[in-house]
XYZ file of C-alpha atoms in Angstrom:
117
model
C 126.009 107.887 110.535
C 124.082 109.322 108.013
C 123.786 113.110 108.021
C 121.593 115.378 105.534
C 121.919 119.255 105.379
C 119.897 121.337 103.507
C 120.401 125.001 102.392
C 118.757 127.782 99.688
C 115.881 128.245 100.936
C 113.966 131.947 101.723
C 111.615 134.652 100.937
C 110.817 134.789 96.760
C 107.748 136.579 95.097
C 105.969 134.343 92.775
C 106.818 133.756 89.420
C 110.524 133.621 91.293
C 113.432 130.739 91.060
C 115.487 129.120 93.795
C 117.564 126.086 93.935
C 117.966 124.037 97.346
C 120.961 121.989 97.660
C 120.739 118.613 100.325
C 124.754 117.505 101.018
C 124.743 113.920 102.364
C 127.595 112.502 104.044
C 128.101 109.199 105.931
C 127.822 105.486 104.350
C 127.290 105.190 100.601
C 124.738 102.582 99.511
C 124.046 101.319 95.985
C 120.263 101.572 95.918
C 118.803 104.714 97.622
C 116.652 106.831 96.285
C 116.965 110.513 97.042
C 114.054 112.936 97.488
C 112.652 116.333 98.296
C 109.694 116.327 100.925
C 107.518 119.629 101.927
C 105.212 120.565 104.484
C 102.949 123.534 104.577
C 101.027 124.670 108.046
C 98.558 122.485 109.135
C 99.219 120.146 106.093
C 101.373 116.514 105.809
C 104.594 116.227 104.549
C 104.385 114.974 100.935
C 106.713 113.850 98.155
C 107.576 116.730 95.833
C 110.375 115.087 93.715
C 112.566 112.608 93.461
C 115.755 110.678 91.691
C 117.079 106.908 92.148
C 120.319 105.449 91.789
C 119.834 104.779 87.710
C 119.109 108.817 87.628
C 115.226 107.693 87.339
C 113.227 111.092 88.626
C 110.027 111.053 90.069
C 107.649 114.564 90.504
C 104.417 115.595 92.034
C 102.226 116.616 89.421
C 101.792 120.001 91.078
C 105.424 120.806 90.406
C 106.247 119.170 86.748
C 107.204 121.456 84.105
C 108.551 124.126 87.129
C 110.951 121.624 89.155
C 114.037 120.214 88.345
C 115.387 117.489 90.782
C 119.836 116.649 89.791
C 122.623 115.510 91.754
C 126.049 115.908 91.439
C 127.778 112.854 92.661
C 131.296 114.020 93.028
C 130.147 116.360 95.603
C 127.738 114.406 97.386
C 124.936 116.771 96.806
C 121.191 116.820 95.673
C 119.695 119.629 94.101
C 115.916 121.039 93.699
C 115.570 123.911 90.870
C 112.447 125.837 91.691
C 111.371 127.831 89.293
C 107.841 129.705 88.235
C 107.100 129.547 92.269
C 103.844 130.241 93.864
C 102.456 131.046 97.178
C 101.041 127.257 97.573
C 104.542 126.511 97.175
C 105.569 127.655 100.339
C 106.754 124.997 102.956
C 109.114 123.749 104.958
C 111.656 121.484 102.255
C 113.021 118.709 103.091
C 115.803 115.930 101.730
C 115.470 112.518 101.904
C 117.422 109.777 101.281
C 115.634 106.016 101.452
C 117.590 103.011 101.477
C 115.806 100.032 99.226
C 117.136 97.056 100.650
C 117.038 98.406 104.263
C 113.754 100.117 104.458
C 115.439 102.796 106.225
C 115.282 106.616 105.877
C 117.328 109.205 106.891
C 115.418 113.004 107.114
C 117.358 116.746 106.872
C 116.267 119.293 109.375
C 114.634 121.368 106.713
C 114.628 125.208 104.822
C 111.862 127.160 104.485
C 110.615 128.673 101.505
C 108.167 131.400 101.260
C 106.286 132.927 98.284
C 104.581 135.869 98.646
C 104.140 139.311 97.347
């Protein structure tokens, strides 16, 4: 009952910006945490940034100081502001929204983002 879609991503040289938006729709839960996953080739999916329920936000050291993670509540929608990319940020992104109480999570199907010149 719980549906993510993301959208935004694509092909950016570095030093580039994009912003990927996640839409969730279904039940609404008052402790969830929200968060952006990616996965490179041949690599695990990892954390990249993330935002709780008090507006708490979370990043992987890689991408502080270039990633902004927001949400806009009246529209249902998480954001990722990627700016200052580079090619070892290229991956598959993907949202993520983890219930606290429940242990459960719920995954997007994903948008790729490339960086390269």
């Amino acid at each position: 009952q719980v549906q993510l879609v993301e959208s935004g991503g694509g092909l950016v040289q570095p030093g580039g910006s994009l912003r990927l938006s996640c839409v969730v729709s279904g039940s609404i839960f008052s402790f969830y945490i929200m968060g952006w996953y990616r996965q490179a080739p041949g690599k695990q999916r990892q954390l990249v940034a993330s935002i709780a329920t008090s507006g708490s936000t979370n990043y992987a050291d890689s991408v502080k100081g270039r990633f902004t993670i927001s949400r806009d509540n009246a529209k249902n929608t998480v954001y990722l502001q990627m700016n200052s990319l580079k090619p070892e940020d290229t991956a598959v992104y993907y949202c993520n929204l983890k219930k606290v109480t429940q242990r459960a999570d719920y995954w997007g199907q994903g948008t790729q983002v490339t960086v390269s010149s």
